[in-house]
Amino acid sequence: MNYITKLLTFVFVLAAIYPEIIFSQKQLFVKNGEENYSIGKYISIFEDKENKLGIVEASSDSIKNKYVYHYMETLNLRFTNSTFWIRFVVVDTLKDTASVIAVPQNGRTWVLIKNEPTIEDIRLYYRDLNAGGNNYIEKKAGSAVPVSDKTIKMYDFIASFLVQKTVPDTVYLRVQTRAQFILSFNMLTIGEYAIHSSKRNFFHGILFGVFILLMAYNILLYFSIKENVYILYVLYIFCYTLFLFTYEGYYFDIIGRTFHHDYFILPMGASSLGGVFWLLLTREFLSTKLNLPWAYKLLTYFTPIVPIIFICTFTFSTPWLSSVWGICLLGYYLLGFVIAVILLKKGVYLSRYYILSVSGMVLGIMLINSTRNGYLPLPYNFWTRNSIHLGILWEAVVLAATVGYRFNFLKAEKEREKSLMRNQIASDLHDEIGSNLSTISLQSQLMMKNQLLDNDVKERLQNIADTARMTTDKIRDIVWFINPFHDKSEDLVLRMKELTSKMLYRLKYTFKSDGNDMHIFDLLPDLNMRRHIFLIYKETLNNVIKHSEATEVNILLTAKEKKFIMIVADNGKGFNEEKIVLGAGLNNLRNRAALIGAQILIESNGGQGMKIILEIPLKD
């Protein structure tokens, strides 16, 4: 009993590894209601190493027994210079349906399509039902065949062929290519092929539409922000869009063949450029020059590898180099993934979005390679064939969202850097210049106590001390505005109230504001404008103290009719502007108002006080 078990186990293992030894070639029976057949498990293959056989020899009895049955949906024959003959048998015993074009006398018309776009030369042979004997009709297809020579100018279309009713019909394919030899074909009714093409074009149309919108959006961002990461993203997506346009055959369906081997050179060239822009995008997006300098250099050195291999592939006519090219292109994404993981561990949280985006592309590349090479037990269908396209769609959308997030992130970082710089400048002004000016003022006052100095020297020293004291006071104002901790509206209101109580301590005054007075300056977020308002206010109070002889001052801050208004009125002696010589004080007020686009009104009549009104238009 144990011997029987071991024998059965050996047979099953052998059947799994070499099914062609155990099974004979299966015939493809057309089933009722099924109009799309993957013919991988129905084909047997013969390798013509000398590339000399024609259909007569390939279909002869002497060669018939040399065909090998593999029983696989998708077969990867790697790179070879041989020609392969493929044979499958179709048996159509069904009645005609509306979904196919029937030929009442001879049979039914079917369509054969290829799932691998880059196969160069395909010849389909099927029996001529209108002639006796072994006469075959030949139809040409493949990437190398000019579009004008094709029956239908569709990139995946091989040929339509007749299958005789109720009689097993043997169909032959002669296949030759310099690319990786992936054999994957489907047989469809004409109606089903129309549906299949519509779905394919619709899916690709969605991809093209999304990519164009993403490129337009990031071009606008680039011109607004002038960040290289946005233009690199656009170039990367453009290269992939060009790859999709050429690899899926739309370029050749619309434009046709333009030069030798363009069906390889155009998609591989677009992918190579896309890889270059991807590494450059990675370098800029993750800010590797700042966060990881060695990675910045590594990405720079790796950038030309894929383009060099691409050039060598066609210069030296070495097909296997395209596999090396594909591995290196995958390496670009894996390299970026590894660097992003390292940066994530260093606390660069922007890298997690990069990891999220690139994982889709890496998964797509691994999935299509696994299904094409039979590493995974997955069918080579719509989803697996388009796994790279779905991966790049995921990557493009996530990156687009992240690029917008990165804009806000960088903006916040720049604001933080500005705040730190402003804080440092404020500290330096206060500690260095303020301290030095205080020293100058103190030393001048000490020198004036020397009895040996004449009055002229003492007067000059007094001027130096006064100038130092005034400059120190101005420096304090500058330091206050530079300090980022004082950017809030309420800080400026408190500063003005503090200044008012300090300067008008001998006078009766009121300080009012319509509405919420602590947030009145939220209407004027510009720091420079706030500084000029404060200095106008300070100069006005200074004029009141020096010249007005007032006993009462009323101050009002308000906003109405889309204007910010500041009013300072006193009950002093006033002046007649026509009878006085304007001093520097009033000129300074007008000049500062002009700098911020404001209007300043000075109302005064001799003996009736003075009112200064500052009006600033508010932006919507």
XYZ file of C-alpha atoms in Angstrom:
620
model
C 0.000 0.000 0.000
C 2.899 2.356 0.825
C 4.432 1.695 -2.588
C 1.185 2.680 -4.290
C 0.990 5.903 -2.267
C 4.572 6.831 -3.142
C 3.942 6.039 -6.805
C 0.824 8.208 -6.918
C 2.662 11.053 -5.160
C 5.478 10.798 -7.697
C 3.001 10.883 -10.571
C 1.216 13.969 -9.211
C 4.509 15.814 -8.644
C 5.654 14.873 -12.122
C 2.341 16.036 -13.536
C 2.699 19.390 -11.787
C 6.250 19.928 -13.051
C 6.001 18.379 -16.519
C 2.317 18.281 -17.494
C 3.230 17.778 -21.147
C 4.525 14.275 -20.292
C 1.303 13.207 -18.604
C -1.361 14.991 -20.612
C -2.006 15.097 -24.324
C -3.042 18.339 -26.027
C -6.583 19.388 -25.195
C -9.014 20.484 -27.866
C -10.811 23.816 -27.418
C -14.525 23.085 -27.430
C -16.669 26.161 -27.878
C -19.157 26.349 -25.009
C -22.638 27.736 -25.125
C -22.737 31.363 -23.893
C -18.941 31.706 -23.662
C -17.398 34.060 -26.208
C -13.905 34.700 -24.815
C -11.309 31.913 -24.446
C -7.764 32.036 -23.146
C -6.046 29.475 -25.376
C -2.865 29.012 -23.271
C -3.881 25.569 -21.993
C -4.891 24.408 -25.475
C -1.668 25.100 -27.372
C 1.373 22.971 -28.124
C 4.674 24.464 -29.265
C 7.494 23.533 -31.617
C 10.796 25.415 -31.683
C 12.272 26.082 -35.147
C 15.864 26.946 -34.217
C 16.942 27.509 -37.811
C 13.935 29.667 -38.716
C 13.416 27.809 -41.981
C 10.088 26.017 -41.722
C 6.961 27.099 -43.567
C 3.354 26.164 -42.876
C 3.582 23.075 -45.080
C 6.469 21.609 -43.056
C 5.075 22.847 -39.679
C 1.737 21.106 -40.309
C 3.228 17.901 -41.780
C 3.008 14.517 -40.087
C 6.789 14.401 -39.590
C 6.731 17.517 -37.379
C 3.336 16.977 -35.769
C 4.696 14.675 -33.040
C 7.448 17.153 -32.124
C 5.013 19.744 -30.747
C 5.223 20.012 -26.941
C 2.129 20.559 -24.831
C 2.806 22.773 -21.751
C -0.663 23.178 -20.192
C -0.039 26.772 -19.016
C -2.169 29.913 -19.396
C 0.902 32.074 -19.985
C 4.244 30.800 -21.170
C 7.512 32.719 -20.852
C 10.138 31.503 -23.332
C 12.653 34.196 -22.272
C 14.953 35.587 -24.980
C 15.696 33.535 -28.057
C 16.439 33.910 -31.761
C 14.332 30.866 -32.619
C 10.966 30.866 -34.333
C 8.137 29.114 -32.485
C 5.237 27.341 -34.113
C 2.045 27.160 -32.054
C -0.825 24.800 -32.721
C -4.296 24.575 -31.223
C -7.458 22.745 -32.202
C -10.900 24.376 -32.133
C -14.157 22.447 -32.199
C -17.305 24.519 -32.760
C -20.489 22.465 -32.391
C -22.824 25.289 -31.317
C -25.586 26.946 -33.261
C -25.096 30.493 -34.500
C -25.870 33.289 -32.075
C -26.428 36.978 -32.567
C -23.066 37.794 -31.012
C -21.018 36.294 -33.827
C -20.934 36.739 -37.564
C -21.997 33.430 -39.016
C -20.992 32.062 -42.367
C -23.819 29.622 -43.070
C -22.014 27.424 -45.580
C -18.519 27.184 -44.095
C -18.389 28.068 -40.391
C -18.042 30.806 -37.842
C -15.671 33.786 -37.690
C -13.485 34.193 -34.599
C -10.886 36.791 -33.621
C -7.445 36.035 -32.183
C -5.740 38.722 -30.054
C -2.346 38.933 -28.323
C -2.036 39.984 -24.687
C 1.659 40.853 -24.972
C 2.024 44.051 -27.034
C 5.698 43.745 -28.028
C 5.662 40.493 -30.066
C 7.226 41.481 -33.388
C 6.054 38.994 -36.008
C 2.969 36.762 -35.876
C 1.616 34.713 -38.796
C -1.738 33.012 -38.393
C -2.626 30.038 -40.626
C -6.058 28.430 -40.873
C -7.574 26.145 -43.457
C -9.125 27.631 -46.557
C -12.604 26.178 -46.306
C -13.363 27.105 -49.893
C -10.508 25.004 -51.233
C -9.810 21.340 -50.811
C -6.754 19.704 -49.269
C -4.290 21.327 -46.888
C -4.444 24.859 -48.239
C -3.911 27.480 -45.538
C -4.727 31.163 -45.470
C -1.955 33.339 -44.012
C -2.568 36.558 -42.073
C 0.190 38.786 -40.688
C 0.288 40.711 -37.426
C 2.765 41.897 -34.791
C 4.629 45.045 -33.799
C 7.062 44.899 -36.719
C 4.307 44.571 -39.311
C 3.402 47.945 -40.875
C -0.028 49.199 -39.891
C -1.014 49.415 -43.575
C -0.526 45.636 -43.946
C -2.946 44.763 -41.152
C -6.566 43.770 -41.678
C -7.667 45.808 -38.670
C -5.371 48.565 -37.440
C -5.551 47.612 -33.753
C -2.398 46.856 -31.800
C -3.682 43.736 -30.027
C -5.565 42.358 -33.055
C -3.900 39.406 -34.798
C -6.483 38.192 -37.276
C -9.986 36.885 -37.780
C -10.327 33.304 -38.991
C -13.009 30.797 -39.930
C -13.671 27.636 -37.950
C -15.530 24.822 -39.697
C -18.753 23.686 -38.047
C -18.676 20.411 -36.055
C -15.245 19.522 -37.448
C -11.999 19.949 -35.401
C -9.989 22.719 -37.029
C -6.269 23.058 -36.391
C -4.974 26.626 -36.297
C -1.244 27.455 -36.515
C 0.724 30.474 -35.356
C 4.280 31.305 -36.369
C 5.784 33.670 -33.747
C 9.120 35.471 -33.727
C 10.409 38.378 -31.626
C 13.546 39.966 -30.191
C 11.694 40.909 -27.015
C 11.003 38.650 -24.067
C 8.940 35.785 -25.493
C 5.614 35.896 -23.597
C 2.943 33.705 -25.180
C -0.567 34.731 -24.137
C -3.503 34.759 -26.564
C -7.285 34.934 -26.463
C -9.893 33.785 -28.969
C -13.077 35.876 -29.069
C -16.182 36.346 -31.105
C -16.312 39.570 -33.102
C -18.992 40.984 -30.821
C -16.960 40.153 -27.718
C -13.856 41.728 -29.268
C -15.785 44.968 -29.787
C -16.752 44.942 -26.090
C -13.188 44.037 -25.085
C -11.755 46.949 -27.118
C -14.299 49.372 -25.681
C -13.392 48.403 -22.105
C -9.684 48.654 -22.871
C -10.026 52.085 -24.489
C -12.307 53.320 -21.704
C -9.834 52.244 -19.006
C -6.905 53.851 -20.790
C -8.988 56.960 -21.456
C -9.547 57.339 -17.717
C -5.792 56.978 -17.136
C -4.931 59.593 -19.763
C -7.559 61.985 -18.390
C -6.341 61.670 -14.792
C -2.695 62.104 -15.825
C -3.457 65.205 -17.906
C -5.400 66.794 -15.038
C -2.609 66.020 -12.577
C -0.003 67.501 -14.913
C -2.047 70.675 -15.451
C -2.585 71.067 -11.694
C 1.128 70.706 -10.909
C 2.171 73.034 -13.740
C 0.016 75.732 -12.120
C 1.633 74.963 -8.759
C 5.087 75.216 -10.300
C 4.458 78.636 -11.799
C 2.957 79.786 -8.497
C 5.648 78.436 -6.183
C 8.687 77.835 -8.439
C 9.523 74.568 -6.622
C 11.445 72.036 -8.748
C 9.533 69.117 -7.249
C 6.375 70.131 -9.136
C 7.970 70.300 -12.579
C 9.794 66.998 -11.933
C 6.464 65.413 -11.030
C 4.950 66.729 -14.279
C 7.870 65.384 -16.344
C 7.637 61.996 -14.634
C 3.895 61.646 -15.256
C 4.341 62.888 -18.843
C 6.965 60.197 -19.519
C 4.721 57.504 -18.147
C 1.789 58.822 -20.203
C 4.013 58.628 -23.285
C 4.997 55.072 -22.316
C 1.325 54.080 -22.022
C 0.519 55.756 -25.351
C 3.247 53.823 -27.189
C 3.318 50.501 -25.305
C -0.430 49.966 -25.652
C -0.203 50.747 -29.373
C -2.170 53.999 -29.609
C 0.811 55.760 -31.157
C 0.996 53.152 -33.943
C -2.768 52.916 -34.415
C -2.999 56.686 -34.908
C 0.382 57.710 -36.357
C 1.809 54.438 -37.669
C 5.379 53.200 -37.807
C 7.942 56.021 -38.006
C 11.388 54.372 -37.727
C 13.103 50.999 -37.244
C 12.260 49.255 -33.948
C 10.144 52.217 -32.835
C 7.755 49.789 -31.079
C 10.619 48.959 -28.649
C 12.556 52.216 -28.603
C 9.631 54.568 -27.878
C 8.143 52.795 -24.816
C 11.559 51.841 -23.403
C 12.876 55.365 -24.005
C 9.850 56.910 -22.289
C 10.274 54.536 -19.332
C 13.998 55.334 -19.108
C 13.317 59.069 -18.969
C 10.538 58.415 -16.476
C 13.022 56.556 -14.265
C 15.454 59.477 -14.446
C 12.785 61.978 -13.464
C 11.595 59.630 -10.719
C 15.026 59.611 -9.043
C 15.313 63.383 -9.414
C 11.800 63.733 -7.971
C 12.764 61.438 -5.099
C 15.868 63.500 -4.442
C 13.899 66.764 -4.267
C 10.696 65.469 -2.672
C 12.509 63.902 0.293
C 14.913 66.878 0.563
C 17.820 64.417 0.655
C 20.436 67.145 0.187
C 19.432 68.513 3.584
C 18.209 65.397 5.385
C 20.497 62.666 3.992
C 23.461 64.029 1.935
C 24.899 60.598 1.062
C 21.513 59.556 -0.401
C 21.473 62.740 -2.496
C 24.835 61.752 -4.028
C 23.755 58.116 -4.468
C 20.579 59.089 -6.313
C 22.595 61.422 -8.536
C 25.101 58.670 -9.433
C 22.365 56.078 -10.125
C 20.335 58.335 -12.402
C 22.164 57.618 -15.721
C 22.312 53.793 -15.296
C 18.959 52.941 -16.918
C 19.426 55.329 -19.906
C 22.915 53.845 -20.526
C 21.553 50.261 -20.513
C 18.703 51.386 -22.794
C 21.207 52.784 -25.322
C 23.386 49.652 -25.103
C 20.384 47.365 -25.724
C 19.856 48.780 -29.214
C 23.457 49.730 -30.005
C 24.789 46.202 -29.499
C 21.536 44.393 -30.482
C 21.557 42.433 -27.228
C 17.960 41.520 -26.292
C 18.787 40.134 -22.822
C 19.967 43.616 -21.807
C 16.321 44.641 -21.746
C 15.863 42.300 -18.737
C 18.784 44.025 -17.010
C 17.160 47.335 -17.949
C 13.871 46.247 -16.355
C 15.591 45.077 -13.157
C 17.469 48.385 -12.859
C 14.246 50.342 -13.435
C 12.604 48.391 -10.611
C 15.739 49.117 -8.583
C 15.087 52.851 -8.966
C 11.802 52.474 -7.097
C 13.248 50.118 -4.484
C 16.147 52.517 -3.879
C 13.748 55.379 -3.295
C 11.693 53.129 -1.001
C 14.736 52.219 1.133
C 15.873 55.855 1.412
C 12.351 56.909 2.417
C 12.305 54.250 5.172
C 15.662 55.525 6.502
C 14.376 59.109 6.510
C 11.165 58.023 8.236
C 13.243 56.559 11.054
C 15.077 59.881 11.277
C 11.782 61.679 11.821
C 11.175 63.025 8.286
C 7.452 62.239 8.309
C 6.935 63.442 4.740
C 8.658 60.207 3.637
C 5.705 58.083 4.809
C 3.591 59.531 1.995
C 6.370 58.720 -0.448
C 6.439 55.121 0.839
C 2.654 54.911 0.474
C 2.789 56.139 -3.126
C 5.762 54.087 -4.352
C 4.408 50.861 -2.809
C 1.664 50.830 -5.469
C 4.175 50.977 -8.329
C 6.502 48.380 -6.783
C 3.567 46.033 -6.172
C 2.358 46.539 -9.749
C 5.781 45.746 -11.251
C 6.217 42.666 -9.062
C 2.699 41.448 -9.841
C 3.005 41.676 -13.616
C 6.460 40.067 -13.594
C 5.210 37.256 -11.363
C 2.201 36.484 -13.543
C 4.158 36.750 -16.788
C 6.843 34.407 -15.503
C 4.514 32.045 -13.676
C 5.858 32.809 -10.192
C 2.346 33.247 -8.812
C -0.736 31.132 -9.562
C -2.626 34.104 -10.949
C -4.267 34.415 -14.368
C -2.745 36.790 -16.909
C -5.985 38.781 -17.210
C -7.072 42.432 -17.373
C -6.098 43.214 -13.770
C -2.696 41.540 -13.774
C -1.806 42.834 -17.258
C -2.653 46.371 -16.132
C -1.136 46.111 -12.659
C 1.626 48.606 -13.575
C -0.937 51.061 -14.921
C -3.023 50.709 -11.755
C 0.150 51.069 -9.674
C 1.179 54.274 -11.434
C -2.376 55.608 -11.110
C -2.233 55.004 -7.355
C 1.236 56.529 -7.190
C 0.285 59.578 -9.248
C -2.843 60.346 -7.194
C -1.130 59.854 -3.817
C 1.878 61.912 -4.919
C -0.366 64.688 -6.224
C -2.161 64.861 -2.875
C 1.167 64.686 -1.061
C 2.701 67.396 -3.212
C -0.130 69.672 -2.091
C 0.516 68.632 1.498
C 4.240 69.203 0.937
C 3.456 72.754 -0.199
C 1.720 73.458 3.114
C 4.470 71.622 4.980
C 7.241 73.639 3.320
C 5.260 76.834 3.820
C 4.979 76.066 7.531
C 8.692 75.207 7.648
C 9.614 78.485 5.992
C 7.393 80.403 8.383
C 9.050 78.605 11.275
C 12.497 79.448 9.887
C 11.441 83.091 9.465
C 10.178 83.163 13.043
C 13.459 81.749 14.334
C 15.424 84.245 12.260
C 13.263 87.158 13.425
C 13.674 86.019 17.003
C 17.456 85.817 16.553
C 17.605 89.280 14.963
C 15.464 90.728 17.748
C 17.745 89.131 20.333
C 20.897 90.448 18.616
C 19.472 93.973 18.306
C 18.461 94.011 21.935
C 21.612 92.442 23.341
C 24.270 93.980 21.109
C 23.095 97.297 19.651
C 20.800 98.215 22.547
C 23.507 97.459 25.059
C 26.110 99.464 23.137
C 23.801 102.483 22.838
C 23.055 102.353 26.560
C 26.796 102.293 27.228
C 27.333 105.329 24.965
C 24.581 107.250 26.780
C 25.955 106.333 30.227
C 29.533 107.200 29.362
C 28.439 110.554 27.889
C 26.634 111.424 31.116
C 29.643 110.433 33.201
C 31.961 112.549 31.064
C 29.704 115.590 31.491
C 30.415 115.530 35.246
C 34.048 116.358 34.591
C 34.566 119.954 35.779
C 37.440 120.513 33.362
C 35.151 120.360 30.296
C 33.789 123.582 28.850
C 30.099 124.118 28.166
C 30.417 123.482 24.408
C 31.869 120.002 24.965
C 29.239 119.247 27.621
C 26.503 120.282 25.201
C 27.872 117.968 22.542
C 28.074 115.120 25.033
C 24.477 115.815 26.013
C 23.472 115.633 22.323
C 25.286 112.298 22.051
C 23.488 110.977 25.133
C 20.107 112.181 23.844
C 20.714 110.689 20.415
C 21.765 107.375 21.960
C 18.687 107.395 24.190
C 16.349 108.172 21.247
C 17.993 105.486 19.103
C 17.666 102.991 21.943
C 13.970 103.808 22.151
C 13.540 103.244 18.398
C 15.516 100.015 18.582
C 13.111 98.778 21.243
C 10.192 99.424 18.884
C 11.959 97.616 16.041
C 12.835 94.680 18.305
C 9.243 94.469 19.505
C 7.878 94.193 15.943
C 10.564 91.768 14.770
C 9.898 89.398 17.649
C 7.454 86.735 16.306
C 5.828 86.371 19.730
C 4.215 89.797 19.222
C 2.420 89.008 15.926
C -1.020 88.734 17.533
C -3.479 91.597 17.263
C -3.981 91.841 21.019
C -0.226 92.275 21.521
C -0.218 95.429 19.392
C -3.308 96.830 21.127
C -1.676 96.269 24.515
C 1.521 97.873 23.236
C -0.419 100.963 22.120
C -2.255 101.171 25.449
C 1.037 100.820 27.303
C 2.598 103.591 25.200
C -0.447 105.806 25.771
C -0.315 105.448 29.547
C 3.422 106.147 29.492
C 3.275 109.254 27.283
C -0.021 110.768 28.451
C 0.304 110.057 32.162
C -0.179 113.785 32.950
C -3.280 114.112 30.741
C -6.810 112.822 30.844
C -7.369 110.388 27.983
C -9.651 107.672 26.638
C -8.685 104.680 24.488
C -11.662 103.049 22.789
C -12.364 100.614 19.993
C -15.603 99.642 18.270
C -16.329 95.940 18.593
C -13.659 93.610 19.954
C -10.776 96.014 20.467
C -8.228 93.275 21.220
C -8.630 91.771 17.713
C -9.015 94.955 15.675
C -5.640 94.424 13.966
C -6.663 91.006 12.630
C -8.112 93.075 9.786
C -4.542 94.183 8.949
C -2.340 91.062 9.015
C 0.582 92.748 7.216
C 3.384 93.242 9.753
C 4.935 96.213 7.949
C 1.574 98.003 7.840
C 1.078 97.460 11.566
C 4.546 98.868 12.265
C 3.813 102.062 10.309
C 0.455 102.491 12.098
C 2.195 102.180 15.454
C 4.871 104.717 14.481
C 2.220 107.144 13.159
C 0.384 106.722 16.469
C 3.553 107.299 18.469
C 4.503 110.393 16.421
C 0.987 111.769 16.880
C 1.127 111.379 20.670
C 4.573 112.954 20.657
C 3.183 116.015 18.784
C 0.318 116.269 21.280
C 2.735 116.366 24.214
C 5.180 118.802 22.651
C 2.933 121.284 20.858
C -0.772 121.040 21.697
C -0.903 122.164 25.352
C -3.906 119.837 25.606
C -5.445 118.517 28.831
C -7.582 115.790 27.269
C -6.986 113.293 24.433
C -9.496 110.862 22.891
C -8.304 107.840 20.885
C -10.556 105.622 18.767
C -9.828 102.495 16.694
C -12.666 101.333 14.462
C -13.520 99.618 11.185
C -16.419 100.637 8.961
C -17.229 100.957 5.263
C -14.344 98.560 4.468
C -11.833 100.873 6.120
C -9.645 100.678 9.214
C -9.824 104.065 10.965
C -7.669 105.469 13.741
C -8.650 108.853 15.275
C -6.560 110.862 17.740
C -8.251 114.108 18.941
C -7.135 116.578 21.607
C -8.537 119.812 23.109
C -5.307 121.783 22.722
C -4.579 125.063 21.042
C -4.484 123.565 17.576
C -2.956 125.420 14.651
C -3.711 127.025 11.345
C -1.910 124.979 8.723
C -1.749 127.939 6.327
C 0.067 130.151 8.866
C 2.669 127.707 10.147
C 5.765 126.174 8.635
C 5.248 122.397 8.468
C 7.805 120.575 10.546
C 9.268 117.108 10.205
C 6.542 115.617 12.422
C 3.572 116.218 10.124
C 5.619 115.332 7.039
C 6.608 112.045 8.658
C 2.951 111.231 9.280
C 2.013 111.848 5.656
C 5.018 109.926 4.304
C 4.311 106.879 6.438
C 0.634 106.950 5.466
C 1.590 107.047 1.774
C 3.907 104.030 2.219
C 1.012 101.820 3.335
C -1.561 103.192 0.898
C -3.448 105.085 3.620
C -4.976 108.516 3.765
C -4.302 110.836 6.678
C -6.518 113.824 7.462
C -5.421 116.607 9.832
C -8.244 118.798 11.123
C -7.323 121.810 13.241
C -8.445 125.340 13.882
C -6.544 127.667 16.147
C -7.782 127.302 19.734
C -10.207 124.413 18.957
C -7.882 121.411 19.256
C -6.641 119.030 16.622
C -7.944 115.779 15.137
C -5.813 113.343 13.108
C -7.719 110.675 11.157
C -5.891 107.704 9.536
C -7.931 105.677 7.026
C -6.673 102.410 5.505
C -8.737 100.496 2.883
C -9.373 96.855 3.882
C -8.835 94.047 1.371
C -11.677 91.638 0.722
